[in-house]
Amino acid sequence: MGVVVKNGDKWRVYFKGASEIVSNKCFSHIVVHQPGSSSSSSTDIPVKDIGPIERENLSRNIIFYANQTLRTIAIAYRDLEQWPPSGSSLDDSQEVPFDDLFDELTLIAITAIEDPLREGVKQAVADCQRAGVSVRMCTGDNVLTARSIAYQCGIFTPGGVIMEGPTFRNLTDAERTEIVPRLQVLARSSPEDKKILVEKLKSLGEIVGVTGDGTNDGPALKTANVGFSMGFAGTEVAKDASDIILMDDNFASIVSAIVWGRTVNDAVRKFLRFQISVNIIAVIITFVTAVASSSESLILTAVQLLWINIIMNTFTALALANPTSREVLDRKPDRKTAPLFNTAMRMQIIGQSMYQTFIILLFHFAGDIIFGYDRSTHTELQIQQWHSELSTLVVNAFVFSQVFNSISLTRNGSKKNVFAGIHKDFYTIIIITLIEVAAQIAIAFVGGAVHHLSGKSWSVSLALGFGSLLLGFIIRLIPEEPVEKIFRKLALMQESGIFRTVSRTNAYQPDLQSLSTLDTTSTQPRTRHDDPSRENLALPVGSAPQGRKHESRHS
């Protein structure tokens, strides 16, 4: 960046930018004397040529600051006799080309800036990695500064690759395909470099999210699957290009978004699993009993079906809306094309449908045999009363099966203990379940269209309903891999939609000898840092912005 000012009869151009780039264009530097010395009172600041020793000293200072996670910015100037400078040619916009000015500079200072960073981002990065989210950092900082920050916040790990933007930009497509899976830090990156990285990750089948707050982050934010911009520090260009604006400018909010997204997805899956199993059971038993009956009478009356529908759609939907839990970060993310019904869901739907259909039809058709009821020894009125009691028992068993099945659905996947953490959701699980049970008991006792059950019938219906909870536990004990293979052979399921992660130790080793990358075995920084740079790329999320206070050190 440069700015031209008039200095008396002459003109002076001031420059600031990357320290190693600006200092390489400097051929002299100002000499600053100690305060109080005879030379310090002069209005003319002396200038001295930069020799090999001075240039080596500048390089050492830049490396020293960068290894302490400080951003180094060089400030320089150039004096001109006239404007436009003699010998320079104007471009099409009647402006002096930057390259004509950016040469033969005088170095003023190298400033090292420490940006106070938000607390908790290091833990947030660890949470992302725990959830199967690979965090990458793209920054315009010096490669040593970028490495130090990435190492301290956990982005840079053994086996990872750090590369500068110009080198990455000049790679072939095949080389990028080989490098990108291990690329963790991209330093001195331009907006085009970030966009190229996002496009390459998407071409590899990854779901990419980008965080950014500057105008130069716009192309990457627009290209990503999900773009996160900063509400306070973000520019209007970044906000317009993003999909989500983080109002607190905090990287931890992205972790919260992951938790909420997975929680909502789990709630939808649990409700669908419950609804589909109930509908399968209701359709089968209604069809079978209607066909088997000479009078085409149904096992469930219209009022009973309406009551069951109220239980299924209202109370169960509330009971399955569990609060957020960070336990969802313990599993790998699903692919964009992952089926909504995974192997565990299919096993539960099939198992619960078969069990409940079997017991309902069994007690409906063979209830006399099971209870040892001999119709020949009873009057017609007694037989009708017994049939009414048996029908009420069957409906009771069906309702209690759904109640216990909803309790079994409070945990997705293969987790065995469905009561773990149930105290955290006391109202939506315990209270609603008790309301369902109390309503069913009240209907059985005071309902005019049902028969009052004996203690034995109540025990049987409760036991049959509890069998759904026990069956859910048994199904969770079955390994999913063999069942998934069977589903695939039967064309009931496609390939798994879970992201496969590559172990660091077993990952392929690309040929990096021909590429200009940072040596990852070099000495690590000695100071502590808690947050990555402000300009970051992540898969699918990036990093939080830094604070606004700055501490400067000059050389």
Coordinates of C-alpha atoms in Angstrom, one line a residue:
M1 CA 0.0 0.0 0.0
G2 CA 1.3 3.4 -0.8
V3 CA 0.3 7.1 -0.5
V4 CA 1.9 10.1 -2.2
V5 CA 2.2 13.4 -0.3
K6 CA 3.8 16.7 -1.2
N7 CA 6.9 17.6 0.9
G8 CA 7.8 21.2 0.1
D9 CA 9.0 21.4 -3.5
K10 CA 9.4 17.6 -3.6
W11 CA 7.1 14.6 -3.4
R12 CA 7.3 11.7 -1.1
V13 CA 5.7 8.3 -1.4
Y14 CA 5.1 6.3 1.7
F15 CA 4.7 2.5 1.6
K16 CA 3.7 -0.2 4.1
G17 CA 3.3 -3.9 3.7
A18 CA 4.8 -7.3 4.3
S19 CA 8.1 -6.8 5.9
E20 CA 10.1 -9.2 3.8
I21 CA 8.7 -7.8 0.6
V22 CA 9.1 -4.1 1.5
S23 CA 12.6 -4.5 3.0
N24 CA 13.9 -6.2 -0.1
K25 CA 13.0 -3.1 -2.1
C26 CA 14.9 -0.9 0.5
F27 CA 18.5 0.2 -0.3
S28 CA 18.9 2.5 2.7
H29 CA 17.5 3.1 6.1
I30 CA 17.1 6.0 8.5
V31 CA 19.4 6.4 11.4
V32 CA 17.7 7.0 14.7
H33 CA 20.0 8.3 17.6
Q34 CA 19.4 8.0 21.3
P35 CA 17.3 10.8 22.8
G36 CA 19.4 13.6 24.2
S37 CA 22.4 13.0 21.9
S38 CA 23.8 15.9 19.8
S39 CA 22.6 14.3 16.6
S40 CA 19.0 13.8 17.7
S41 CA 18.4 17.6 17.6
S42 CA 18.9 17.9 13.9
T43 CA 15.8 18.3 11.8
D44 CA 17.3 16.2 9.0
I45 CA 17.2 12.5 9.8
P46 CA 20.4 10.9 8.5
V47 CA 20.2 8.0 6.1
K48 CA 22.5 5.0 5.7
D49 CA 22.9 2.5 3.0
I50 CA 21.8 -1.1 3.8
G51 CA 24.7 -3.4 3.5
P52 CA 24.9 -7.2 3.9
I53 CA 25.2 -6.9 7.7
E54 CA 22.2 -4.6 8.0
R55 CA 20.1 -6.8 5.6
E56 CA 21.0 -9.9 7.7
N57 CA 20.0 -8.0 10.8
L58 CA 16.7 -7.1 9.3
S59 CA 16.0 -10.7 8.3
R60 CA 16.9 -11.9 11.8
N61 CA 14.5 -9.4 13.4
I62 CA 11.7 -10.4 11.1
I63 CA 12.2 -14.1 11.9
F64 CA 12.5 -13.3 15.7
Y65 CA 9.2 -11.4 15.7
A66 CA 7.4 -13.9 13.5
N67 CA 8.4 -16.8 15.8
Q68 CA 6.7 -15.0 18.7
T69 CA 3.4 -14.9 16.7
L70 CA 3.8 -11.2 15.9
R71 CA 2.8 -9.6 12.6
T72 CA 5.6 -7.7 11.1
I73 CA 4.9 -4.7 8.8
A74 CA 7.6 -2.6 7.2
I75 CA 7.3 1.1 6.6
A76 CA 9.3 2.9 4.0
Y77 CA 9.4 5.9 1.7
R78 CA 10.9 7.3 -1.5
D79 CA 11.5 10.9 -2.4
L80 CA 10.7 12.2 -5.9
E81 CA 11.7 15.4 -7.6
Q82 CA 8.5 15.8 -9.4
W83 CA 5.1 14.2 -10.0
P84 CA 4.6 12.2 -12.1
P85 CA 8.2 11.0 -11.8
S86 CA 10.4 11.6 -14.8
G87 CA 10.8 8.5 -17.0
S88 CA 7.6 6.8 -15.8
S89 CA 4.8 6.0 -18.2
L90 CA 1.2 6.4 -17.3
D91 CA -1.1 3.4 -17.7
D92 CA -4.6 3.4 -19.3
S93 CA -6.2 5.1 -16.3
Q94 CA -3.6 7.9 -16.4
E95 CA -1.9 6.7 -13.2
V96 CA 1.7 5.9 -12.4
P97 CA 2.2 2.1 -12.3
F98 CA 2.9 0.8 -8.8
D99 CA 6.0 -1.1 -9.9
D100 CA 7.6 2.2 -11.1
L101 CA 7.4 3.6 -7.6
F102 CA 8.0 0.5 -5.5
D103 CA 11.8 0.5 -5.8
E104 CA 14.9 2.2 -4.2
L105 CA 13.1 2.8 -0.9
T106 CA 14.3 4.1 2.4
L107 CA 13.3 1.9 5.4
I108 CA 11.8 3.7 8.3
A109 CA 10.9 0.9 10.6
I110 CA 9.7 -2.7 10.9
T111 CA 6.7 -2.8 13.3
A112 CA 5.8 -6.0 15.1
I113 CA 2.1 -6.1 16.1
E114 CA 0.6 -8.4 18.6
D115 CA -3.2 -8.8 18.3
P116 CA -4.9 -9.9 21.5
L117 CA -7.0 -12.9 20.6
R118 CA -10.3 -14.2 21.9
E119 CA -10.3 -16.8 24.7
G120 CA -11.8 -20.2 24.0
V121 CA -10.8 -20.4 20.4
K122 CA -8.2 -23.0 21.0
Q123 CA -10.8 -25.2 22.7
A124 CA -13.2 -24.4 19.9
V125 CA -10.7 -25.6 17.3
A126 CA -10.2 -28.8 19.3
D127 CA -14.0 -29.3 19.4
C128 CA -14.2 -29.0 15.7
Q129 CA -11.4 -31.5 15.2
R130 CA -13.2 -33.8 17.6
A131 CA -16.4 -33.5 15.6
G132 CA -14.5 -34.5 12.4
V133 CA -14.2 -30.9 11.1
S134 CA -10.8 -30.2 9.7
V135 CA -9.8 -26.6 10.3
R136 CA -7.5 -24.8 7.8
M137 CA -6.0 -21.3 8.1
C138 CA -5.6 -18.9 5.2
T139 CA -3.8 -15.7 6.1
G140 CA -1.8 -12.9 4.6
D141 CA 0.7 -13.1 7.4
N142 CA 4.3 -14.1 7.2
V143 CA 4.7 -17.9 6.9
L144 CA 6.6 -18.1 10.2
T145 CA 3.9 -16.0 12.0
A146 CA 1.2 -18.2 10.4
R147 CA 2.9 -21.3 11.5
S148 CA 3.4 -20.1 15.1
I149 CA -0.3 -19.1 15.4
A150 CA -1.5 -22.3 13.8
Y151 CA 0.7 -24.4 16.1
Q152 CA -0.4 -22.7 19.3
C153 CA -4.1 -23.0 18.5
G154 CA -3.9 -26.6 17.4
I155 CA -4.5 -26.2 13.6
F156 CA -1.0 -27.2 12.6
T157 CA -0.2 -30.8 13.6
P158 CA 2.6 -33.2 12.7
G159 CA 2.4 -34.3 9.2
G160 CA 0.6 -31.2 8.0
V161 CA 1.8 -28.9 5.2
I162 CA 2.3 -25.1 5.4
M163 CA 2.6 -23.3 2.0
E164 CA 2.7 -19.8 0.7
G165 CA 0.0 -18.5 -1.6
P166 CA 2.2 -17.8 -4.7
T167 CA 3.6 -21.4 -4.5
F168 CA 0.1 -22.9 -4.1
R169 CA -1.2 -20.7 -7.0
N170 CA 1.4 -22.1 -9.4
L171 CA 0.7 -25.7 -8.6
T172 CA -0.8 -27.9 -11.3
D173 CA -4.3 -29.4 -10.6
A174 CA -2.7 -32.9 -10.0
E175 CA -0.3 -31.4 -7.4
R176 CA -3.1 -29.5 -5.7
T177 CA -5.1 -32.7 -5.5
E178 CA -2.2 -34.4 -3.8
I179 CA -1.3 -31.5 -1.4
V180 CA -4.7 -30.1 -0.3
P181 CA -5.7 -33.1 2.0
R182 CA -2.7 -32.3 4.1
L183 CA -2.6 -28.5 3.7
Q184 CA -3.3 -26.9 7.0
V185 CA -1.9 -23.4 6.7
L186 CA -1.8 -21.1 3.6
A187 CA 0.3 -18.0 4.3
R188 CA 0.7 -14.9 2.2
S189 CA -2.5 -15.9 0.5
S190 CA -4.4 -13.7 -1.9
P191 CA -8.2 -13.7 -2.4
E192 CA -7.7 -15.8 -5.5
D193 CA -5.6 -18.3 -3.5
K194 CA -8.4 -18.8 -1.0
K195 CA -11.0 -19.2 -3.7
I196 CA -8.8 -21.8 -5.5
L197 CA -8.5 -23.8 -2.2
V198 CA -12.2 -23.7 -1.6
E199 CA -12.9 -24.9 -5.2
K200 CA -10.4 -27.7 -4.9
L201 CA -11.8 -28.9 -1.6
K202 CA -15.3 -28.9 -3.1
S203 CA -14.1 -30.8 -6.1
L204 CA -12.8 -33.5 -3.7
G205 CA -16.3 -33.9 -2.3
E206 CA -15.8 -31.9 0.9
I207 CA -18.3 -29.6 2.5
V208 CA -16.5 -26.3 2.9
G209 CA -17.3 -23.4 5.2
V210 CA -15.3 -20.2 5.3
T211 CA -15.0 -17.4 7.9
G212 CA -13.8 -14.0 7.0
D213 CA -14.3 -10.3 7.8
G214 CA -12.4 -8.5 5.0
T215 CA -13.2 -7.5 1.5
N216 CA -10.6 -9.9 0.3
D217 CA -12.5 -12.8 1.8
G218 CA -15.5 -12.1 -0.4
P219 CA -14.6 -14.6 -3.3
A220 CA -14.0 -17.5 -0.9
L221 CA -17.1 -16.7 1.2
K222 CA -19.2 -16.7 -2.0
T223 CA -17.7 -19.9 -3.3
A224 CA -18.0 -22.0 -0.1
N225 CA -20.9 -24.1 0.8
V226 CA -21.4 -22.0 3.9
G227 CA -19.9 -18.6 4.5
F228 CA -19.6 -17.0 7.9
S229 CA -18.8 -13.3 8.2
M230 CA -18.3 -11.1 11.3
G231 CA -21.0 -8.8 12.5
F232 CA -18.8 -6.2 14.2
A233 CA -15.5 -6.4 12.4
G234 CA -16.8 -7.6 9.0
T235 CA -17.0 -5.3 6.0
E236 CA -20.2 -5.0 4.0
V237 CA -18.7 -6.9 1.1
A238 CA -18.0 -9.9 3.4
K239 CA -21.5 -9.7 4.9
D240 CA -23.1 -9.7 1.5
A241 CA -21.0 -12.6 0.3
S242 CA -21.7 -14.7 3.4
D243 CA -24.6 -16.9 4.3
I244 CA -24.4 -16.4 8.1
I245 CA -23.3 -13.4 10.1
L246 CA -21.8 -14.0 13.5
M247 CA -23.1 -11.2 15.7
D248 CA -20.5 -11.8 18.4
D249 CA -17.5 -12.3 16.1
N250 CA -16.7 -15.4 18.1
F251 CA -15.3 -18.6 16.6
A252 CA -17.0 -20.6 19.4
S253 CA -20.4 -19.6 17.8
I254 CA -19.5 -21.8 14.8
V255 CA -19.2 -24.8 17.2
S256 CA -22.6 -23.9 18.6
A257 CA -23.9 -23.8 15.0
I258 CA -22.6 -27.4 14.5
V259 CA -24.2 -28.5 17.7
W260 CA -27.5 -27.0 16.9
G261 CA -27.5 -28.3 13.3
R262 CA -26.7 -31.9 14.4
T263 CA -29.3 -31.6 17.2
V264 CA -32.1 -30.6 14.8
N265 CA -31.1 -33.3 12.4
D266 CA -31.2 -35.9 15.2
A267 CA -34.7 -34.7 16.3
V268 CA -36.0 -35.0 12.8
R269 CA -34.6 -38.5 12.5
K270 CA -36.0 -39.6 15.9
F271 CA -39.5 -38.3 15.0
L272 CA -39.4 -39.9 11.6
R273 CA -38.2 -43.2 13.0
F274 CA -41.1 -43.2 15.5
Q275 CA -43.7 -42.0 13.0
I276 CA -42.8 -44.6 10.3
S277 CA -42.7 -47.5 12.7
V278 CA -46.2 -46.5 14.2
N279 CA -47.7 -46.0 10.7
I280 CA -46.3 -49.4 9.5
I281 CA -47.8 -51.1 12.5
A282 CA -51.2 -49.4 12.2
V283 CA -51.5 -50.1 8.5
I284 CA -50.6 -53.8 8.9
I285 CA -52.8 -54.6 11.9
T286 CA -55.7 -52.6 10.4
F287 CA -55.5 -54.4 7.1
V288 CA -55.0 -57.9 8.5
T289 CA -57.8 -57.6 11.0
A290 CA -60.2 -56.2 8.4
V291 CA -59.4 -59.0 6.0
A292 CA -59.6 -61.7 8.6
S293 CA -62.9 -60.5 10.1
S294 CA -66.1 -61.8 8.5
S295 CA -67.8 -58.6 9.4
E296 CA -64.7 -56.5 8.3
S297 CA -64.5 -55.0 11.8
L298 CA -61.2 -53.3 12.6
I299 CA -59.0 -53.9 15.6
L300 CA -58.9 -50.1 16.3
T301 CA -62.0 -47.9 16.2
A302 CA -62.0 -44.4 14.7
V303 CA -61.9 -42.8 18.1
Q304 CA -58.9 -45.0 19.2
L305 CA -57.0 -44.2 16.0
L306 CA -57.7 -40.5 16.6
W307 CA -56.3 -40.8 20.2
I308 CA -53.2 -42.7 19.0
N309 CA -52.7 -40.0 16.3
I310 CA -52.8 -37.3 19.0
I311 CA -50.2 -39.2 21.0
M312 CA -48.0 -39.8 18.0
N313 CA -48.0 -36.3 16.5
T314 CA -48.3 -34.0 19.6
F315 CA -46.9 -35.4 22.7
T316 CA -44.2 -37.5 21.1
A317 CA -42.9 -34.6 19.0
L318 CA -42.4 -32.6 22.2
A319 CA -40.8 -35.5 24.0
L320 CA -38.3 -36.1 21.2
A321 CA -37.2 -32.4 21.0
N322 CA -34.2 -32.9 23.2
P323 CA -32.0 -30.0 24.2
T324 CA -28.6 -29.4 22.7
S325 CA -25.7 -31.5 23.9
R326 CA -22.1 -31.4 23.1
E327 CA -22.1 -35.2 22.8
V328 CA -23.0 -34.7 19.2
L329 CA -19.5 -33.5 18.6
D330 CA -18.2 -37.0 19.3
R331 CA -19.2 -38.4 15.9
K332 CA -18.1 -37.7 12.4
P333 CA -20.2 -35.5 10.1
D334 CA -22.5 -36.8 7.5
R335 CA -22.0 -36.2 3.8
K336 CA -24.3 -33.9 1.9
T337 CA -25.7 -37.0 0.0
A338 CA -26.0 -39.1 3.1
P339 CA -29.4 -40.9 3.4
L340 CA -31.8 -39.6 6.1
F341 CA -32.4 -43.1 7.3
N342 CA -29.1 -44.7 8.4
T343 CA -28.5 -48.3 9.4
A344 CA -29.4 -47.8 13.1
M345 CA -32.7 -46.2 12.1
R346 CA -33.6 -49.0 9.7
M347 CA -32.8 -51.6 12.3
Q348 CA -35.0 -49.9 14.9
I349 CA -37.9 -49.4 12.5
I350 CA -37.9 -53.0 11.3
G351 CA -37.4 -54.4 14.7
Q352 CA -40.1 -52.4 16.5
S353 CA -42.5 -52.8 13.6
M354 CA -42.1 -56.6 13.6
Y355 CA -42.3 -56.9 17.4
Q356 CA -45.4 -54.7 17.9
T357 CA -47.2 -56.1 14.9
F358 CA -46.6 -59.6 16.2
I359 CA -47.8 -59.1 19.7
I360 CA -50.9 -57.1 18.7
L361 CA -52.0 -59.7 16.2
L362 CA -51.1 -62.5 18.5
F363 CA -53.2 -61.3 21.4
H364 CA -56.0 -60.3 19.0
F365 CA -56.4 -63.7 17.4
A366 CA -55.0 -66.0 20.1
G367 CA -56.0 -64.1 23.2
D368 CA -58.4 -66.9 24.3
I369 CA -55.7 -69.5 24.1
I370 CA -53.1 -67.4 25.9
F371 CA -55.4 -66.6 28.8
G372 CA -57.0 -70.0 28.8
Y373 CA -60.5 -68.6 28.1
D374 CA -63.0 -71.3 27.1
R375 CA -66.0 -69.7 25.3
S376 CA -68.1 -72.9 25.6
T377 CA -68.5 -72.4 29.3
H378 CA -69.6 -68.8 29.2
T379 CA -72.7 -67.0 28.1
E380 CA -72.9 -64.8 25.0
L381 CA -72.9 -61.7 27.2
Q382 CA -69.8 -62.9 29.1
I383 CA -68.1 -63.6 25.8
Q384 CA -68.9 -60.1 24.6
Q385 CA -67.5 -58.6 27.8
W386 CA -64.3 -60.8 27.5
H387 CA -63.9 -59.7 23.9
S388 CA -64.3 -56.0 24.9
E389 CA -61.7 -56.5 27.7
L390 CA -59.3 -58.2 25.2
S391 CA -59.7 -55.4 22.7
T392 CA -59.0 -52.8 25.4
L393 CA -55.9 -54.8 26.4
V394 CA -54.6 -54.9 22.8
V395 CA -55.1 -51.1 22.5
N396 CA -53.5 -50.5 25.8
A397 CA -50.5 -52.7 24.8
F398 CA -50.2 -50.7 21.5
V399 CA -50.3 -47.3 23.3
F400 CA -47.8 -48.4 26.0
S401 CA -45.5 -49.8 23.3
Q402 CA -45.4 -46.4 21.7
V403 CA -44.8 -44.7 25.0
F404 CA -41.8 -46.9 25.8
N405 CA -40.6 -46.8 22.2
S406 CA -40.5 -42.9 22.5
I407 CA -38.3 -43.3 25.6
S408 CA -36.0 -45.6 23.7
L409 CA -35.8 -43.0 20.9
T410 CA -34.3 -40.3 23.2
R411 CA -30.9 -41.6 22.1
N412 CA -29.9 -41.9 18.5
G413 CA -27.3 -44.3 17.2
S414 CA -25.8 -47.2 19.1
K415 CA -25.7 -45.7 22.6
K416 CA -27.0 -48.2 25.1
N417 CA -28.1 -46.2 28.0
V418 CA -31.3 -44.3 27.0
F419 CA -31.6 -42.8 30.5
A420 CA -28.2 -41.0 30.4
G421 CA -28.8 -37.3 30.9
I422 CA -32.5 -37.7 31.1
H423 CA -32.6 -35.3 34.1
K424 CA -31.5 -32.5 31.8
D425 CA -34.7 -32.8 29.9
F426 CA -37.1 -33.5 32.7
Y427 CA -40.1 -31.6 31.4
T428 CA -40.2 -32.7 27.8
I429 CA -39.5 -36.4 28.6
I430 CA -40.7 -37.3 32.1
I431 CA -43.7 -34.9 32.3
I432 CA -45.0 -35.6 28.8
T433 CA -44.6 -39.3 29.2
L434 CA -46.5 -39.2 32.5
I435 CA -49.2 -37.2 30.8
E436 CA -49.6 -39.9 28.1
V437 CA -49.7 -42.7 30.7
A438 CA -52.1 -40.9 32.9
A439 CA -54.4 -40.1 30.0
Q440 CA -54.5 -43.7 28.8
I441 CA -55.2 -44.9 32.3
A442 CA -58.1 -42.4 32.7
I443 CA -59.6 -43.5 29.4
A444 CA -59.4 -47.1 30.4
F445 CA -61.1 -46.4 33.7
V446 CA -63.7 -43.8 32.9
G447 CA -64.1 -44.2 29.1
G448 CA -67.6 -45.3 28.2
A449 CA -66.5 -47.1 25.0
V450 CA -63.9 -49.3 26.7
H451 CA -64.0 -52.2 29.1
H452 CA -62.4 -51.8 32.5
L453 CA -59.3 -54.0 32.8
S454 CA -58.4 -56.3 35.6
G455 CA -55.0 -56.2 37.3
K456 CA -53.8 -59.1 35.3
S457 CA -54.7 -57.3 32.0
W458 CA -53.0 -54.1 33.1
S459 CA -49.8 -56.1 34.0
V460 CA -49.8 -57.8 30.6
S461 CA -50.3 -54.6 28.6
L462 CA -47.6 -52.8 30.6
A463 CA -45.2 -55.8 30.1
L464 CA -45.8 -55.9 26.4
G465 CA -45.2 -52.1 26.2
F466 CA -42.0 -52.4 28.2
G467 CA -40.8 -55.0 25.7
S468 CA -40.4 -52.2 23.1
L469 CA -37.9 -50.5 25.4
L470 CA -36.0 -53.8 26.0
L471 CA -36.1 -54.6 22.2
G472 CA -34.6 -51.2 21.5
F473 CA -31.7 -52.0 23.8
I474 CA -31.1 -55.4 22.2
I475 CA -31.1 -53.9 18.7
R476 CA -28.4 -51.4 19.8
L477 CA -26.2 -54.4 20.7
I478 CA -26.3 -55.7 17.2
P479 CA -23.2 -54.5 15.1
E480 CA -24.2 -52.2 12.3
E481 CA -21.6 -53.2 9.8
P482 CA -22.9 -56.7 9.0
V483 CA -26.5 -55.4 8.9
E484 CA -25.4 -52.6 6.6
K485 CA -23.8 -55.1 4.2
I486 CA -27.1 -57.1 4.1
F487 CA -29.1 -53.9 3.4
R488 CA -26.8 -53.0 0.5
K489 CA -27.1 -56.5 -1.0
L490 CA -30.8 -56.2 -0.8
A491 CA -30.6 -52.7 -2.4
L492 CA -32.2 -51.2 0.6
M493 CA -29.3 -48.8 1.3
Q494 CA -26.6 -47.0 -0.6
E495 CA -23.1 -46.4 0.4
S496 CA -22.4 -45.0 3.8
G497 CA -22.8 -41.2 4.1
I498 CA -20.3 -40.7 6.9
F499 CA -17.0 -39.0 6.1
R500 CA -14.0 -41.3 6.1
T501 CA -11.1 -39.7 7.8
V502 CA -7.5 -40.6 7.0
S503 CA -5.1 -41.4 9.9
R504 CA -2.1 -39.1 10.1
T505 CA 0.2 -42.0 10.4
N506 CA -1.3 -43.9 7.4
A507 CA -1.9 -40.9 5.2
Y508 CA -0.2 -40.9 1.8
Q509 CA 3.0 -38.9 1.5
P510 CA 3.1 -36.6 -1.5
D511 CA 6.3 -35.7 -3.2
L512 CA 7.0 -32.3 -1.6
Q513 CA 10.7 -32.0 -2.7
S514 CA 9.8 -30.1 -5.8
L515 CA 7.4 -27.7 -3.9
S516 CA 8.3 -24.6 -1.9
T517 CA 6.8 -25.4 1.5
L518 CA 7.7 -24.7 5.1
D519 CA 9.8 -27.3 6.9
T520 CA 7.4 -28.7 9.5
T521 CA 10.2 -30.2 11.6
S522 CA 11.7 -26.8 12.4
T523 CA 11.8 -25.4 15.9
Q524 CA 8.3 -24.5 17.3
P525 CA 7.5 -21.1 18.7
R526 CA 8.2 -20.5 22.3
T527 CA 5.4 -18.2 23.2
R528 CA 1.8 -19.0 23.8
H529 CA -1.0 -18.0 21.5
D530 CA -4.7 -18.8 21.7
D531 CA -6.3 -17.9 18.5
P532 CA -5.7 -18.3 14.7
S533 CA -5.4 -15.4 12.4
R534 CA -8.4 -13.2 11.4
E535 CA -8.4 -14.5 7.8
N536 CA -9.1 -18.2 7.9
L537 CA -10.4 -21.0 5.9
A538 CA -11.9 -24.1 7.5
L539 CA -13.5 -27.4 6.5
P540 CA -16.2 -26.6 7.2
V541 CA -15.4 -23.7 9.5
G542 CA -12.6 -21.3 10.1
S543 CA -11.4 -19.1 12.9
A544 CA -12.6 -16.2 14.9
P545 CA -11.5 -12.6 14.5
Q546 CA -8.9 -11.1 16.7
G547 CA -9.2 -8.3 19.2
R548 CA -8.8 -4.6 18.5
K549 CA -6.0 -3.7 20.9
H550 CA -2.5 -3.8 19.5
E551 CA 0.9 -3.9 21.0
S552 CA 3.6 -2.6 18.7
R553 CA 7.3 -3.3 18.7
H554 CA 9.7 -1.5 16.4
S555 CA 13.0 -2.4 14.9

